């Protein structure tokens, strides 16, 4: 096992959104992953293990496994390309990573010095705001509140 700390969405250390990335030789017990995520205590710890056609990727918070995490996926792709896979090649297939996750197949594509992620699009449907949500956000009224499989979306009238 190798463990990396990555500052996603950042151009220099100690900025951005931190994620831990744990490279595994093979899949391990979920309880062990959860215990490591508790010890690391970042918002997400990504666990990635190789498969024949890509990688199995799971994300854990200190409290639970989650179905989707953007910044930890970005961090995982970065670690794989920087520390595991060969230098950029002319073979287009080597520039794409496939991740099997609880939210389905996700892909990361390397383009020059950028990483592009392809995540599932999930429609939000209108809902009543959960009790306390608007207070937590510091707003009196929302223009629209919706919920998707993964998130709540709140549209506000002004900044």
CSV table of N, CA and C in Angstrom, one decimal:
chain,number,residue,atom,x,y,z
A,1,UNK,N,0.8,-1.2,0.0
A,1,UNK,CA,0.0,0.0,0.0
A,1,UNK,C,0.9,1.2,0.0
A,2,UNK,N,0.5,2.2,-0.8
A,2,UNK,CA,1.1,3.5,-0.8
A,2,UNK,C,0.0,4.6,-0.5
A,3,UNK,N,0.4,5.6,0.3
A,3,UNK,CA,-0.5,6.6,0.7
A,3,UNK,C,0.0,8.0,0.2
A,4,UNK,N,-0.9,8.8,-0.4
A,4,UNK,CA,-0.5,10.1,-0.9
A,4,UNK,C,-1.5,11.1,-0.3
A,5,UNK,N,-1.0,12.3,-0.1
A,5,UNK,CA,-1.9,13.4,0.3
A,5,UNK,C,-1.8,14.4,-0.9
A,6,UNK,N,-3.0,14.8,-1.4
A,6,UNK,CA,-3.0,15.6,-2.6
A,6,UNK,C,-3.9,16.8,-2.3
A,7,UNK,N,-3.4,18.0,-2.7
A,7,UNK,CA,-4.2,19.2,-2.7
A,7,UNK,C,-4.8,19.4,-4.0
A,8,UNK,N,-6.1,19.0,-4.2
A,8,UNK,CA,-6.8,19.1,-5.4
A,8,UNK,C,-7.3,20.5,-5.7
A,9,UNK,N,-7.4,20.9,-6.9
A,9,UNK,CA,-7.8,22.2,-7.3
A,9,UNK,C,-6.9,23.3,-6.8
A,10,UNK,N,-5.6,23.0,-6.7
A,10,UNK,CA,-4.6,23.9,-6.2
A,10,UNK,C,-3.4,24.0,-7.1
A,11,UNK,N,-2.7,25.1,-7.1
A,11,UNK,CA,-1.5,25.2,-7.9
A,11,UNK,C,-0.3,25.1,-7.0
A,12,UNK,N,-0.4,25.1,-5.7
A,12,UNK,CA,0.7,25.0,-4.8
A,12,UNK,C,0.3,24.2,-3.6
A,13,UNK,N,1.2,23.7,-2.8
A,13,UNK,CA,0.9,23.0,-1.6
A,13,UNK,C,0.1,23.8,-0.6
A,14,UNK,N,-0.6,23.1,0.2
A,14,UNK,CA,-1.4,23.7,1.3
A,14,UNK,C,-2.5,24.6,0.9
A,15,UNK,N,-3.0,24.4,-0.3
A,15,UNK,CA,-4.2,25.1,-0.8
A,15,UNK,C,-5.1,24.0,-1.4
A,16,UNK,N,-6.3,24.5,-1.8
A,16,UNK,CA,-7.2,23.6,-2.5
A,16,UNK,C,-8.0,22.7,-1.5
A,17,UNK,N,-8.4,21.6,-2.0
A,17,UNK,CA,-9.2,20.6,-1.3
A,17,UNK,C,-8.4,19.4,-1.1
A,18,UNK,N,-8.0,19.1,0.1
A,18,UNK,CA,-7.1,17.9,0.4
A,18,UNK,C,-7.9,16.6,0.3
A,19,UNK,N,-7.2,15.6,-0.2
A,19,UNK,CA,-7.7,14.2,-0.2
A,19,UNK,C,-6.5,13.3,0.0
A,20,UNK,N,-6.8,12.2,0.6
A,20,UNK,CA,-5.8,11.1,0.7
A,20,UNK,C,-6.1,10.1,-0.4
A,21,UNK,N,-5.1,9.6,-1.0
A,21,UNK,CA,-5.2,8.5,-2.0
A,21,UNK,C,-4.4,7.3,-1.6
A,22,UNK,N,-5.1,6.2,-1.4
A,22,UNK,CA,-4.4,5.0,-1.0
A,22,UNK,C,-4.4,4.0,-2.2
A,23,UNK,N,-3.1,3.8,-2.6
A,23,UNK,CA,-3.0,2.8,-3.7
A,23,UNK,C,-2.8,1.4,-3.2
A,24,UNK,N,-3.7,0.5,-3.6
A,24,UNK,CA,-3.7,-0.9,-3.1
A,24,UNK,C,-3.3,-1.8,-4.2
A,25,UNK,N,-2.6,-2.9,-3.8
A,25,UNK,CA,-2.3,-4.0,-4.8
A,25,UNK,C,-3.5,-4.8,-5.2
A,26,UNK,N,-4.4,-4.9,-4.2
A,26,UNK,CA,-5.7,-5.6,-4.4
A,26,UNK,C,-6.7,-5.0,-3.5
A,27,UNK,N,-8.0,-5.4,-3.7
A,27,UNK,CA,-9.1,-4.9,-2.9
A,27,UNK,C,-8.9,-5.4,-1.5
A,28,UNK,N,-9.3,-4.6,-0.5
A,28,UNK,CA,-9.2,-4.9,0.9
A,28,UNK,C,-10.6,-4.7,1.6
A,29,UNK,N,-10.6,-5.1,2.8
A,29,UNK,CA,-11.9,-5.1,3.6
A,29,UNK,C,-12.3,-3.7,3.8
A,30,UNK,N,-13.6,-3.4,3.7
A,30,UNK,CA,-14.2,-2.1,3.9
A,30,UNK,C,-14.0,-1.6,5.3
A,31,UNK,N,-14.0,-2.4,6.3
A,31,UNK,CA,-13.8,-2.0,7.6
A,31,UNK,C,-12.4,-1.4,7.8
A,32,UNK,N,-11.4,-2.0,7.2
A,32,UNK,CA,-10.1,-1.5,7.2
A,32,UNK,C,-10.0,-0.1,6.6
A,33,UNK,N,-10.6,0.0,5.4
A,33,UNK,CA,-10.6,1.3,4.7
A,33,UNK,C,-11.3,2.4,5.6
A,34,UNK,N,-12.4,2.0,6.2
A,34,UNK,CA,-13.1,3.0,7.1
A,34,UNK,C,-12.2,3.4,8.2
A,35,UNK,N,-11.5,2.5,8.8
A,35,UNK,CA,-10.6,2.8,10.0
A,35,UNK,C,-9.4,3.7,9.5
A,36,UNK,N,-8.9,3.4,8.3
A,36,UNK,CA,-7.8,4.3,7.8
A,36,UNK,C,-8.4,5.7,7.6
A,37,UNK,N,-9.6,5.8,7.0
A,37,UNK,CA,-10.2,7.1,6.7
A,37,UNK,C,-10.4,7.9,8.0
A,38,UNK,N,-10.8,7.2,9.1
A,38,UNK,CA,-11.0,7.8,10.4
A,38,UNK,C,-9.6,8.4,10.9
A,39,UNK,N,-8.6,7.6,10.7
A,39,UNK,CA,-7.3,8.0,11.2
A,39,UNK,C,-6.7,9.2,10.4
A,40,UNK,N,-6.9,9.2,9.1
A,40,UNK,CA,-6.4,10.3,8.3
A,40,UNK,C,-7.2,11.5,8.5
A,41,UNK,N,-8.6,11.4,8.7
A,41,UNK,CA,-9.5,12.4,9.1
A,41,UNK,C,-9.6,13.6,8.1
A,42,UNK,N,-9.5,13.2,6.8
A,42,UNK,CA,-9.8,14.2,5.7
A,42,UNK,C,-11.2,14.0,5.3
A,43,UNK,N,-11.7,15.0,4.6
A,43,UNK,CA,-13.1,14.9,4.1
A,43,UNK,C,-13.3,13.6,3.3
A,44,UNK,N,-12.3,13.2,2.5
A,44,UNK,CA,-12.4,12.0,1.8
A,44,UNK,C,-11.0,11.3,1.7
A,45,UNK,N,-11.0,10.0,1.7
A,45,UNK,CA,-9.9,9.2,1.4
A,45,UNK,C,-10.3,8.2,0.3
A,46,UNK,N,-9.5,8.3,-0.8
A,46,UNK,CA,-9.8,7.4,-1.9
A,46,UNK,C,-9.0,6.2,-1.8
A,47,UNK,N,-9.6,5.0,-2.1
A,47,UNK,CA,-8.9,3.7,-2.2
A,47,UNK,C,-9.0,3.2,-3.6
A,48,UNK,N,-7.9,2.9,-4.2
A,48,UNK,CA,-7.9,2.5,-5.6
A,48,UNK,C,-7.1,1.2,-5.8
A,49,UNK,N,-7.7,0.2,-6.4
A,49,UNK,CA,-7.1,-1.0,-6.7
A,49,UNK,C,-7.2,-1.4,-8.2
A,50,UNK,N,-6.2,-2.0,-8.8
A,50,UNK,CA,-6.2,-2.3,-10.2
A,50,UNK,C,-7.2,-3.4,-10.5
A,51,UNK,N,-7.8,-3.3,-11.7
A,51,UNK,CA,-8.6,-4.3,-12.3
A,51,UNK,C,-8.1,-4.5,-13.8
A,52,UNK,N,-8.6,-5.5,-14.4
A,52,UNK,CA,-8.2,-5.8,-15.8
A,52,UNK,C,-8.4,-4.6,-16.7
A,53,UNK,N,-9.6,-4.0,-16.6
A,53,UNK,CA,-10.0,-2.9,-17.5
A,53,UNK,C,-10.0,-1.6,-16.9
A,54,UNK,N,-9.2,-1.4,-15.8
A,54,UNK,CA,-9.1,-0.1,-15.1
A,54,UNK,C,-8.9,-0.3,-13.7
A,55,UNK,N,-9.7,0.4,-12.9
A,55,UNK,CA,-9.4,0.5,-11.4
A,55,UNK,C,-10.8,0.4,-10.7
A,56,UNK,N,-10.7,-0.1,-9.5
A,56,UNK,CA,-11.9,-0.1,-8.6
A,56,UNK,C,-11.6,1.1,-7.6
A,57,UNK,N,-12.5,2.0,-7.5
A,57,UNK,CA,-12.3,3.2,-6.7
A,57,UNK,C,-13.4,3.4,-5.7
A,58,UNK,N,-13.0,3.6,-4.4
A,58,UNK,CA,-14.0,3.8,-3.4
A,58,UNK,C,-13.6,5.0,-2.6
A,59,UNK,N,-14.5,5.7,-2.0
A,59,UNK,CA,-14.3,6.9,-1.2
A,59,UNK,C,-14.9,6.7,0.2
A,60,UNK,N,-14.1,7.1,1.2
A,60,UNK,CA,-14.6,7.1,2.6
A,60,UNK,C,-14.3,8.4,3.3
A,61,UNK,N,-15.3,8.9,4.0
A,61,UNK,CA,-15.2,10.0,4.9
A,61,UNK,C,-14.8,9.4,6.2
A,62,UNK,N,-14.5,10.2,7.2
A,62,UNK,CA,-14.3,9.6,8.6
A,62,UNK,C,-15.5,8.9,9.1
A,63,UNK,N,-16.7,9.2,8.6
A,63,UNK,CA,-17.9,8.6,9.1
A,63,UNK,C,-18.6,7.5,8.3
A,64,UNK,N,-18.3,7.5,6.9
A,64,UNK,CA,-19.0,6.5,6.1
A,64,UNK,C,-18.4,6.4,4.7
A,65,UNK,N,-18.7,5.4,4.0
A,65,UNK,CA,-18.4,5.3,2.5
A,65,UNK,C,-19.4,6.2,1.8
A,66,UNK,N,-18.9,6.9,0.7
A,66,UNK,CA,-19.8,7.7,-0.1
A,66,UNK,C,-19.8,7.2,-1.5
A,67,UNK,N,-20.8,7.6,-2.3
A,67,UNK,CA,-21.0,7.1,-3.6
A,67,UNK,C,-20.2,7.9,-4.7
A,68,UNK,N,-19.8,9.1,-4.4
A,68,UNK,CA,-19.2,9.9,-5.4
A,68,UNK,C,-18.4,11.0,-4.7
A,69,UNK,N,-17.2,11.3,-5.2
A,69,UNK,CA,-16.4,12.4,-4.7
A,69,UNK,C,-15.5,12.9,-5.8
A,70,UNK,N,-15.7,14.1,-6.2
A,70,UNK,CA,-15.0,14.7,-7.3
A,70,UNK,C,-13.5,15.0,-7.0
A,71,UNK,N,-13.2,15.7,-5.9
A,71,UNK,CA,-11.8,16.1,-5.7
A,71,UNK,C,-11.0,14.9,-5.4
A,72,UNK,N,-11.5,13.8,-4.7
A,72,UNK,CA,-10.7,12.6,-4.5
A,72,UNK,C,-10.5,11.8,-5.7
A,73,UNK,N,-11.4,11.9,-6.7
A,73,UNK,CA,-11.2,11.2,-8.0
A,73,UNK,C,-10.1,12.0,-8.8
A,74,UNK,N,-10.2,13.3,-8.8
A,74,UNK,CA,-9.1,14.1,-9.4
A,74,UNK,C,-7.8,13.8,-8.8
A,75,UNK,N,-7.7,13.7,-7.5
A,75,UNK,CA,-6.5,13.4,-6.8
A,75,UNK,C,-6.0,12.0,-7.2
A,76,UNK,N,-6.9,11.0,-7.3
A,76,UNK,CA,-6.5,9.7,-7.6
A,76,UNK,C,-5.9,9.6,-9.0
A,77,UNK,N,-6.6,10.3,-10.0
A,77,UNK,CA,-6.0,10.3,-11.4
A,77,UNK,C,-4.7,10.9,-11.4
A,78,UNK,N,-4.5,12.0,-10.7
A,78,UNK,CA,-3.2,12.7,-10.6
A,78,UNK,C,-2.1,11.7,-10.1
A,79,UNK,N,-2.4,11.0,-9.0
A,79,UNK,CA,-1.4,10.1,-8.4
A,79,UNK,C,-1.1,9.0,-9.3
A,80,UNK,N,-2.1,8.4,-10.0
A,80,UNK,CA,-1.8,7.3,-10.9
A,80,UNK,C,-0.9,7.8,-12.0
A,81,UNK,N,-1.2,8.9,-12.6
A,81,UNK,CA,-0.4,9.4,-13.7
A,81,UNK,C,1.0,9.9,-13.3
A,82,UNK,N,1.1,10.4,-12.1
A,82,UNK,CA,2.4,10.9,-11.6
A,82,UNK,C,3.3,9.8,-11.1
A,83,UNK,N,2.7,8.8,-10.4
A,83,UNK,CA,3.5,7.8,-9.7
A,83,UNK,C,3.4,6.3,-10.1
A,84,UNK,N,2.4,6.0,-10.9
A,84,UNK,CA,2.2,4.6,-11.3
A,84,UNK,C,2.4,4.4,-12.8
A,85,UNK,N,1.7,5.1,-13.6
A,85,UNK,CA,1.7,4.9,-15.0
A,85,UNK,C,2.9,5.6,-15.7
A,86,UNK,N,3.2,5.1,-16.9
A,86,UNK,CA,4.3,5.7,-17.7
A,86,UNK,C,4.0,7.1,-18.1
A,87,UNK,N,5.1,7.7,-18.6
A,87,UNK,CA,5.0,9.1,-19.1
A,87,UNK,C,3.9,9.2,-20.1
A,88,UNK,N,3.4,10.4,-20.4
A,88,UNK,CA,2.4,10.6,-21.5
A,88,UNK,C,2.9,9.9,-22.7
A,89,UNK,N,1.9,9.2,-23.4
A,89,UNK,CA,2.3,8.5,-24.6
A,89,UNK,C,1.4,9.0,-25.8
A,90,UNK,N,1.8,8.5,-26.9
A,90,UNK,CA,0.9,8.8,-28.1
A,90,UNK,C,-0.3,7.9,-28.2
A,91,UNK,N,-0.3,6.8,-27.4
A,91,UNK,CA,-1.4,5.9,-27.4
A,91,UNK,C,-2.5,6.5,-26.6
A,92,UNK,N,-3.6,6.9,-27.3
A,92,UNK,CA,-4.7,7.6,-26.7
A,92,UNK,C,-5.4,6.8,-25.5
A,93,UNK,N,-5.4,5.5,-25.6
A,93,UNK,CA,-6.0,4.7,-24.5
A,93,UNK,C,-5.2,4.9,-23.2
A,94,UNK,N,-3.9,5.1,-23.2
A,94,UNK,CA,-3.2,5.3,-22.0
A,94,UNK,C,-3.5,6.7,-21.4
A,95,UNK,N,-4.2,7.5,-22.1
A,95,UNK,CA,-4.5,8.8,-21.6
A,95,UNK,C,-5.9,8.9,-20.9
A,96,UNK,N,-6.5,7.7,-20.8
A,96,UNK,CA,-7.8,7.6,-20.2
A,96,UNK,C,-7.8,6.6,-19.1
A,97,UNK,N,-8.3,6.9,-17.9
A,97,UNK,CA,-8.4,6.0,-16.8
A,97,UNK,C,-9.9,5.7,-16.6
A,98,UNK,N,-10.2,4.4,-16.4
A,98,UNK,CA,-11.5,4.0,-16.1
A,98,UNK,C,-11.6,3.6,-14.6
A,99,UNK,N,-12.6,4.1,-13.9
A,99,UNK,CA,-12.8,3.8,-12.5
A,99,UNK,C,-14.2,3.2,-12.3
A,100,UNK,N,-14.3,2.0,-11.7
A,100,UNK,CA,-15.6,1.4,-11.4
A,100,UNK,C,-15.9,1.8,-9.9
A,101,UNK,N,-17.0,2.4,-9.7
A,101,UNK,CA,-17.4,3.0,-8.4
A,101,UNK,C,-18.8,2.7,-8.0
A,102,UNK,N,-19.2,3.0,-6.9
A,102,UNK,CA,-20.6,2.9,-6.5
A,102,UNK,C,-21.6,3.7,-7.3
A,103,UNK,N,-21.1,4.7,-8.0
A,103,UNK,CA,-21.9,5.6,-8.8
A,103,UNK,C,-21.8,5.2,-10.3
A,104,UNK,N,-21.2,4.1,-10.6
A,104,UNK,CA,-21.0,3.6,-12.0
A,104,UNK,C,-19.6,3.8,-12.5
A,105,UNK,N,-19.4,3.7,-13.8
A,105,UNK,CA,-18.1,3.9,-14.4
A,105,UNK,C,-17.8,5.4,-14.6
A,106,UNK,N,-16.7,5.8,-14.1
A,106,UNK,CA,-16.2,7.2,-14.2
A,106,UNK,C,-14.9,7.1,-15.0
A,107,UNK,N,-14.7,8.2,-15.8
A,107,UNK,CA,-13.4,8.3,-16.5
A,107,UNK,C,-12.7,9.5,-16.2
A,108,UNK,N,-11.4,9.5,-16.3
A,108,UNK,CA,-10.5,10.6,-16.3
A,108,UNK,C,-9.7,10.6,-17.5
A,109,UNK,N,-9.6,11.8,-18.1
A,109,UNK,CA,-8.8,11.9,-19.4
A,109,UNK,C,-7.7,12.9,-19.2
A,110,UNK,N,-6.5,12.6,-19.6
A,110,UNK,CA,-5.4,13.5,-19.5
A,110,UNK,C,-5.2,14.2,-20.8
A,111,UNK,N,-5.1,15.5,-20.7
A,111,UNK,CA,-5.0,16.4,-21.9
A,111,UNK,C,-3.9,17.4,-21.5
A,112,UNK,N,-2.7,17.3,-22.0
A,112,UNK,CA,-1.6,18.2,-21.7
A,112,UNK,C,-1.4,18.1,-20.2
A,113,UNK,N,-1.5,19.2,-19.5
A,113,UNK,CA,-1.3,19.2,-18.0
A,113,UNK,C,-2.6,19.3,-17.3
A,114,UNK,N,-3.7,19.0,-17.9
A,114,UNK,CA,-5.0,19.0,-17.3
A,114,UNK,C,-5.6,17.6,-17.2
A,115,UNK,N,-6.5,17.5,-16.2
A,115,UNK,CA,-7.3,16.2,-16.1
A,115,UNK,C,-8.8,16.6,-16.2
A,116,UNK,N,-9.4,15.9,-17.1
A,116,UNK,CA,-10.9,16.1,-17.3
A,116,UNK,C,-11.6,14.9,-16.8
A,117,UNK,N,-12.6,15.1,-15.9
A,117,UNK,CA,-13.4,14.0,-15.3
A,117,UNK,C,-14.7,14.0,-16.0
A,118,UNK,N,-15.2,12.8,-16.2
A,118,UNK,CA,-16.6,12.5,-16.7
A,118,UNK,C,-17.4,11.8,-15.7
A,119,UNK,N,-18.3,12.6,-15.1
A,119,UNK,CA,-19.2,12.1,-14.0
A,119,UNK,C,-20.6,11.9,-14.5
A,120,UNK,N,-21.4,11.1,-13.8
A,120,UNK,CA,-22.8,11.0,-14.2
A,120,UNK,C,-23.6,12.3,-14.0
A,121,UNK,N,-24.4,12.6,-14.9
A,121,UNK,CA,-25.3,13.7,-14.8
A,121,UNK,C,-26.6,13.2,-14.1
A,122,UNK,N,-27.0,13.8,-13.0
A,122,UNK,CA,-28.2,13.4,-12.3
A,122,UNK,C,-29.1,14.6,-12.2
A,123,UNK,N,-30.3,14.4,-12.6
A,123,UNK,CA,-31.3,15.5,-12.6
A,123,UNK,C,-31.8,15.7,-11.2
A,124,UNK,N,-31.9,17.0,-10.8
A,124,UNK,CA,-32.5,17.3,-9.5
A,124,UNK,C,-34.0,17.6,-9.7
A,125,UNK,N,-34.8,17.1,-8.7
A,125,UNK,CA,-36.2,17.4,-8.7
A,125,UNK,C,-36.5,18.3,-7.6
A,126,UNK,N,-37.5,19.2,-7.8
A,126,UNK,CA,-37.9,20.2,-6.8
A,126,UNK,C,-38.3,19.5,-5.5
A,127,UNK,N,-37.9,20.1,-4.4
A,127,UNK,CA,-38.3,19.6,-3.1
A,127,UNK,C,-38.4,20.8,-2.2
A,128,UNK,N,-39.1,20.6,-1.1
A,128,UNK,CA,-39.2,21.6,0.0
A,128,UNK,C,-37.8,21.6,0.7
A,129,UNK,N,-37.3,22.7,1.1
A,129,UNK,CA,-36.0,22.7,1.7
A,129,UNK,C,-36.1,22.0,3.1
A,130,UNK,N,-35.1,21.1,3.4
A,130,UNK,CA,-35.1,20.4,4.6
A,130,UNK,C,-35.1,21.5,5.8
A,131,UNK,N,-35.6,21.1,6.9
A,131,UNK,CA,-35.7,22.0,8.0
A,131,UNK,C,-34.3,22.5,8.4
A,132,UNK,N,-34.1,23.8,8.5
A,132,UNK,CA,-32.8,24.3,8.9
A,132,UNK,C,-31.8,24.6,7.8
A,133,UNK,N,-32.1,24.2,6.6
A,133,UNK,CA,-31.2,24.3,5.5
A,133,UNK,C,-31.0,25.8,5.2
A,134,UNK,N,-32.0,26.6,5.0
A,134,UNK,CA,-31.9,28.0,4.6
A,134,UNK,C,-31.2,28.8,5.7
A,135,UNK,N,-31.5,28.4,7.0
A,135,UNK,CA,-30.8,29.1,8.1
A,135,UNK,C,-29.3,28.8,8.0
A,136,UNK,N,-28.9,27.6,7.8
A,136,UNK,CA,-27.5,27.2,7.7
A,136,UNK,C,-26.8,28.0,6.6
A,137,UNK,N,-27.5,28.2,5.5
A,137,UNK,CA,-27.0,28.9,4.4
A,137,UNK,C,-27.0,30.4,4.6
A,138,UNK,N,-27.7,30.9,5.6
A,138,UNK,CA,-27.8,32.3,5.9
A,138,UNK,C,-28.7,33.1,4.9
A,139,UNK,N,-29.7,32.4,4.4
A,139,UNK,CA,-30.7,33.0,3.5
A,139,UNK,C,-32.1,32.8,4.0
A,140,UNK,N,-33.0,33.8,3.7
A,140,UNK,CA,-34.4,33.7,4.1
A,140,UNK,C,-35.2,32.9,3.2
A,141,UNK,N,-34.9,33.0,1.9
A,141,UNK,CA,-35.7,32.4,0.9
A,141,UNK,C,-34.9,31.9,-0.3
A,142,UNK,N,-35.2,30.7,-0.8
A,142,UNK,CA,-34.5,30.2,-2.0
A,142,UNK,C,-35.3,30.4,-3.2
A,143,UNK,N,-34.7,30.6,-4.3
A,143,UNK,CA,-35.4,30.7,-5.6
A,143,UNK,C,-35.9,29.3,-5.9
A,144,UNK,N,-35.1,28.3,-5.7
A,144,UNK,CA,-35.5,26.9,-6.0
A,144,UNK,C,-34.6,26.0,-5.2
A,145,UNK,N,-35.2,24.9,-4.8
A,145,UNK,CA,-34.4,23.8,-4.1
A,145,UNK,C,-34.7,22.5,-4.8
A,146,UNK,N,-33.7,21.8,-5.1
A,146,UNK,CA,-33.9,20.5,-5.7
A,146,UNK,C,-33.0,19.5,-5.1
A,147,UNK,N,-33.3,18.2,-5.3
A,147,UNK,CA,-32.5,17.1,-4.8
A,147,UNK,C,-32.2,16.1,-5.9
A,148,UNK,N,-31.0,15.7,-6.0
A,148,UNK,CA,-30.6,14.6,-6.9
A,148,UNK,C,-30.2,13.4,-6.1
A,149,UNK,N,-29.7,12.4,-6.8
A,149,UNK,CA,-29.3,11.2,-6.1
A,149,UNK,C,-28.2,11.5,-5.1
A,150,UNK,N,-27.4,12.5,-5.4
A,150,UNK,CA,-26.2,12.8,-4.6
A,150,UNK,C,-26.3,14.1,-3.8
A,151,UNK,N,-27.0,15.0,-4.2
A,151,UNK,CA,-26.9,16.4,-3.6
A,151,UNK,C,-28.2,17.1,-3.5
A,152,UNK,N,-28.2,18.2,-2.7
A,152,UNK,CA,-29.2,19.2,-2.7
A,152,UNK,C,-28.7,20.4,-3.5
A,153,UNK,N,-29.5,21.0,-4.3
A,153,UNK,CA,-29.1,22.1,-5.0
A,153,UNK,C,-30.0,23.3,-4.6
A,154,UNK,N,-29.4,24.4,-4.2
A,154,UNK,CA,-30.2,25.6,-3.8
A,154,UNK,C,-29.8,26.7,-4.7
A,155,UNK,N,-30.8,27.3,-5.3
A,155,UNK,CA,-30.6,28.5,-6.1
A,155,UNK,C,-31.1,29.7,-5.3
A,156,UNK,N,-30.2,30.7,-5.2
A,156,UNK,CA,-30.4,31.9,-4.4
A,156,UNK,C,-30.6,33.0,-5.4
A,157,UNK,N,-31.2,34.1,-4.9
A,157,UNK,CA,-31.5,35.3,-5.8
A,157,UNK,C,-30.3,36.1,-6.0
A,158,UNK,N,-29.4,36.3,-5.0
A,158,UNK,CA,-28.2,37.1,-5.1
A,158,UNK,C,-27.0,36.4,-4.4
A,159,UNK,N,-25.9,37.0,-4.7
A,159,UNK,CA,-24.7,36.5,-4.0
A,159,UNK,C,-24.8,36.6,-2.5
